[in-house]
Structures are given as C-alpha cells and as structure tokens.
Short mmCIF file of C-alpha atoms and ligand atoms in Angstrom, two decimals:
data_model
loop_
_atom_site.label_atom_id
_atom_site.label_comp_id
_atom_site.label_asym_id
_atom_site.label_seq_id
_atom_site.Cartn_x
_atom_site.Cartn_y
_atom_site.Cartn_z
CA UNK A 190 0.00 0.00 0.00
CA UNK A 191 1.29 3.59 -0.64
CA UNK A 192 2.10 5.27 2.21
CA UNK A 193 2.15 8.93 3.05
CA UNK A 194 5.91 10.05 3.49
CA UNK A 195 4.75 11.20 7.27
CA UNK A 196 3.93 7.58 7.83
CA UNK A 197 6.45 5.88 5.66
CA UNK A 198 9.34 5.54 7.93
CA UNK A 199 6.76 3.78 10.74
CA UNK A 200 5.66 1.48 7.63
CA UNK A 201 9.18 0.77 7.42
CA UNK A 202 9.96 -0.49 10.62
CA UNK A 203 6.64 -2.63 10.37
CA UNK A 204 8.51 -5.01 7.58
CA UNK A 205 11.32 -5.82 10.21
CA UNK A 206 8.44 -6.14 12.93
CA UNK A 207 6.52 -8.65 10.81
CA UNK A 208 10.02 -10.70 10.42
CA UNK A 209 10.65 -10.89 13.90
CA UNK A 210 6.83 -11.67 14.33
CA UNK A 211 7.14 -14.74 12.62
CA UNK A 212 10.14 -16.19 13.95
CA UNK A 213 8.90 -15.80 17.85
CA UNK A 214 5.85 -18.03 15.77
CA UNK A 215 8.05 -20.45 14.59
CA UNK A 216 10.50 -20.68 17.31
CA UNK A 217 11.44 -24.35 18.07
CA UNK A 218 11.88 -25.73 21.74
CA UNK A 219 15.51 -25.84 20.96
CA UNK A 220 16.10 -21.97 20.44
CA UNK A 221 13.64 -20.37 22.76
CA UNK A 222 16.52 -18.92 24.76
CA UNK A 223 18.12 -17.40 21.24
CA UNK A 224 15.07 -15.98 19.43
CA UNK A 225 13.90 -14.30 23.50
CA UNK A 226 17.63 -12.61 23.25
CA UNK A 227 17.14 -11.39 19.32
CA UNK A 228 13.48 -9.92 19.84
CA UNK A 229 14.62 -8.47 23.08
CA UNK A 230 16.81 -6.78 21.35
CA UNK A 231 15.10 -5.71 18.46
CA UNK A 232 12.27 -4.49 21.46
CA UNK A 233 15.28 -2.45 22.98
CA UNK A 234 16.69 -0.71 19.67
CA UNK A 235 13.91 -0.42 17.81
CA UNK A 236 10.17 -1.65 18.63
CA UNK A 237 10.08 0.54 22.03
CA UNK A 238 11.40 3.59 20.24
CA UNK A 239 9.31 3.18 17.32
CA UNK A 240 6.22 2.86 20.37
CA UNK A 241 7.09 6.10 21.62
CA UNK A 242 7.17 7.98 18.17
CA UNK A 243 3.48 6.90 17.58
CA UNK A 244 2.21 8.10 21.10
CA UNK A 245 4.53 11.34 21.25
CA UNK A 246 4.55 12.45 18.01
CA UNK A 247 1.64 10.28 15.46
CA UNK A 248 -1.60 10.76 18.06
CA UNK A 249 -0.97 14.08 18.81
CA UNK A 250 -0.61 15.37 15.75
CA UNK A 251 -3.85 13.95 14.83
CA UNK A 252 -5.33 15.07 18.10
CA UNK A 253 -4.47 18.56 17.39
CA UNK A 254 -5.70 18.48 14.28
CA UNK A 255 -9.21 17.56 14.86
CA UNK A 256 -8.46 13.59 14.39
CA UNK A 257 -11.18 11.30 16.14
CA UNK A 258 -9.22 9.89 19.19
CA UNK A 259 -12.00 7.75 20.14
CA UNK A 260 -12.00 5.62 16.84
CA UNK A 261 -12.13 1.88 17.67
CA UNK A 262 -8.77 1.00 16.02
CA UNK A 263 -6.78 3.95 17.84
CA UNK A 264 -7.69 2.86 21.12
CA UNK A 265 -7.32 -0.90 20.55
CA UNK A 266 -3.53 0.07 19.24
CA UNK A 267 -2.82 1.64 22.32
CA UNK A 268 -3.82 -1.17 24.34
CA UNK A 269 -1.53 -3.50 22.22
CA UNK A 270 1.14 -1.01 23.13
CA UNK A 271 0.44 -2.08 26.65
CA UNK A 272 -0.05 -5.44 25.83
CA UNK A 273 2.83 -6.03 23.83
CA UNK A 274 5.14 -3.97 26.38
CA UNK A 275 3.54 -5.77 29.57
CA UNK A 276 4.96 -9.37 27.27
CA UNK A 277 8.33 -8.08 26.83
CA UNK A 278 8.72 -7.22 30.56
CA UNK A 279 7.71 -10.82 30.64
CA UNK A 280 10.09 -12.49 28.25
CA UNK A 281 13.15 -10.67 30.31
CA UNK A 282 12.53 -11.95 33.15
CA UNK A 283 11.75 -15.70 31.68
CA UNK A 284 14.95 -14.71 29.81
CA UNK A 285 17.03 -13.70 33.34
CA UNK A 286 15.59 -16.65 34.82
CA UNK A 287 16.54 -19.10 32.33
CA UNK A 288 13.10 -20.13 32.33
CA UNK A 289 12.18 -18.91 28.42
CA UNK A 290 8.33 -20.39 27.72
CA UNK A 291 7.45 -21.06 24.00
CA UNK A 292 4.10 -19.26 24.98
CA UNK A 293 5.53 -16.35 25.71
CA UNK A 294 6.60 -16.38 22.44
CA UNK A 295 4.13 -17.57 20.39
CA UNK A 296 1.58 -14.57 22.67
CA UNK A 297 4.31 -11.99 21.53
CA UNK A 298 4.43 -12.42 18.12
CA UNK A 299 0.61 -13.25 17.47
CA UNK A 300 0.11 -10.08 18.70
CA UNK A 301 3.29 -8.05 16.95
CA UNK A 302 1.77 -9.44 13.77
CA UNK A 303 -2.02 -8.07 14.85
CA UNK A 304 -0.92 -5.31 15.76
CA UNK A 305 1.33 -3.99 12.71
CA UNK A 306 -1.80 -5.26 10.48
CA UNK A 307 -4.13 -3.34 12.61
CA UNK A 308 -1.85 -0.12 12.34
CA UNK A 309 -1.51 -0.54 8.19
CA UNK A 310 -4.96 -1.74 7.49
CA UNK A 311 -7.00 0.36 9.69
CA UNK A 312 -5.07 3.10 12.02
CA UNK A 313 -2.80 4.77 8.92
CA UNK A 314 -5.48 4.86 6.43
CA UNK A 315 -7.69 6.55 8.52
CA UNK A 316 -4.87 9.13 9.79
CA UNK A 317 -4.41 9.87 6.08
CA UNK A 318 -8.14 10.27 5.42
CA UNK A 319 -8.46 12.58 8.75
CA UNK A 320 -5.08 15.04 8.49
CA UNK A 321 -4.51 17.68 5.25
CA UNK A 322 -1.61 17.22 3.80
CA UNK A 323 0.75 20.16 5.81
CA UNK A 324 -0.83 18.36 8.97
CA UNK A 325 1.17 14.90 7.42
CA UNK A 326 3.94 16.46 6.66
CA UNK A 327 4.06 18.26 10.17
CA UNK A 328 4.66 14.32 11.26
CA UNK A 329 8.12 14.36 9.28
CA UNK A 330 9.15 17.36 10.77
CA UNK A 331 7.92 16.34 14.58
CA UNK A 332 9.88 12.66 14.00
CA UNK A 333 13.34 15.01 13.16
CA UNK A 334 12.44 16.95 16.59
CA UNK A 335 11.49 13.96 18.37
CA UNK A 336 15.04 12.41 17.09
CA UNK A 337 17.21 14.92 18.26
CA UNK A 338 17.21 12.60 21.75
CA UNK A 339 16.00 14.98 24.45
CA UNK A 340 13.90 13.03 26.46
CA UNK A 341 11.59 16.02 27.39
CA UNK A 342 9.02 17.52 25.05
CA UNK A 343 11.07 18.58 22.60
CA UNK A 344 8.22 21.25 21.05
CA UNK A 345 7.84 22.40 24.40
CA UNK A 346 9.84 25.89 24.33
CA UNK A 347 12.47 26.56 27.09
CA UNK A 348 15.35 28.76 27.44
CA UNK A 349 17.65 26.44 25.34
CA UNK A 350 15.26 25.09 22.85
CA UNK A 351 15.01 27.19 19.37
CA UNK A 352 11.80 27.14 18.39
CA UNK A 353 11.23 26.18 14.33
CA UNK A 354 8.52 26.74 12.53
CA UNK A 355 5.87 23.75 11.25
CA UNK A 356 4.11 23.75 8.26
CA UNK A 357 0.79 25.72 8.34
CA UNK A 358 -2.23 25.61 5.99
CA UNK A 359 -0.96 28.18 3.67
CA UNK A 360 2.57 25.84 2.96
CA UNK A 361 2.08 24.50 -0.38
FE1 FE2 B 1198 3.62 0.80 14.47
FE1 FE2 B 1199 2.13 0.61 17.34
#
C-alpha cells in the first residue's frame, strides 16, 4: 500500500516487525533462549522507540488536528502497546531466569503481527483520510524533533530550545 511520506518511515519499521513476528511463531523448543535474546533486542533498539514515536509524536498530531481519538482501532492500538510492552517485561525476566516459555513467544508475536496489520490496514489509512496534507507532513518534521534525543518535550519551548517553525495551511 502507498504510504504517506509522514507515515512511511513507521511502515518501514513494520517489515522488520513482521520478520521478527514470525520467527517468535516459529521458534522451536531448541532456540527459545536465542530468538527471547534477538526480539529483546530488536524491542530495545527499535520496537520501544518506534512505540514512543506513535504516542509522542503520530496521536498528537492527529489530536491537534481535529483527528477522532476515540476511533475503535486507535484505542485498541494503544492497548496493544500495553499489551505487547507488559509481554516483553515478561520475556526478560523468563529470559534472566533461564526459564524462556514457547508461549511467551508464540503470545508476543501473534500479537506483533495483529498489531502492525491493525496499524496498516486500519489506524494509517484513517490518519491519512483525517489530516490535510501540511498536517502529514508536520509528522516528518515532529519525527526530526522527536530524534534529536532529548527526552523532554522537545516542542515544548524553554530557554535552550530554538523554536522552528511547522508547516501551516498556507505551505504549499
Ligand atoms: Fe507501528
Ligand atoms: Fe504501534
């Protein structure tokens, strides 16, 4: 499906989601212990960040822009955020403890793989029916804020923190 640029680089990260979806799946009794460590990881470098970008940055851009936060599929994908976090807290400890369950993994990436097909099929089309286009592209510009690694606010304007203009309705 064609993305919007604004979402593109979260429909990115869903193809390496997807991959690592399927192997917790598949994972064999002999490698529990080896594909807990890779998704672990994967959850540490990229899934959690990639979490935070939707909630920071994707919701409240549609929020301030009029979006319908009460839409079935929004709230159900922040409850998989929960979900999915609450199972990787899990899987560390199992992981600590030696005690890796193939249920754990099998939960985990049943719902990985519902929830990036939720997000495509349902939450991103209706984000690009609900925002005008400087409203997407305001996404791309929050995401290079956002990625600049302050872990406060970063539009929130301080004493040290330039503040640079978004795109506005007029921006062709
Ligand atoms: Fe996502
Ligand atoms: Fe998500």
């Amino acid at each position: 499906m064609k993305r919007h640029p604004g979402l593109r680089t979260f429909s990115d990260d869903h193809h390496h989601g997807l991959v690592h979806a399927r192997r917790l799946k598949r994972a064999e009794q002999a490698d529990l212990t080896e594909v807990a460590g890779a998704f672990l990881e994967f959850w540490r470098l990229e899934t959690s960040l990639h979490f935070r970008k939707e909630e920071a940055v994707l919701l409240p851009v549609l929020a301030r822009h009029g979006g319908d936060l009460s839409q079935s599929s929004l709230v159900e994908m922040l409850a998989q955020h929960a979900r999915i976090r609450g199972l990787a807290m899990q899987l560390g400890d199992e992981l600590v403890s030696r005690e890796v369950r193939g249920g754990t993994l099998q939960a985990l990436g049943e719902l990985l793989e519902a929830h990036i097909r939720l997000e495509e099929r349902e939450v991103f089309p209706f984000i690009e029916e609900s925002l005008p286009e400087y409203a997407l592209r305001e996404i791309t510009s929050r995401l290079e804020a956002f990625e600049t690694g302050t872990p406060r606010e970063p539009w929130v304007p301080d004493q040290d923190l330039p503040v640079t203009p978004r795109p506005s309705p007029g921006d062709g």
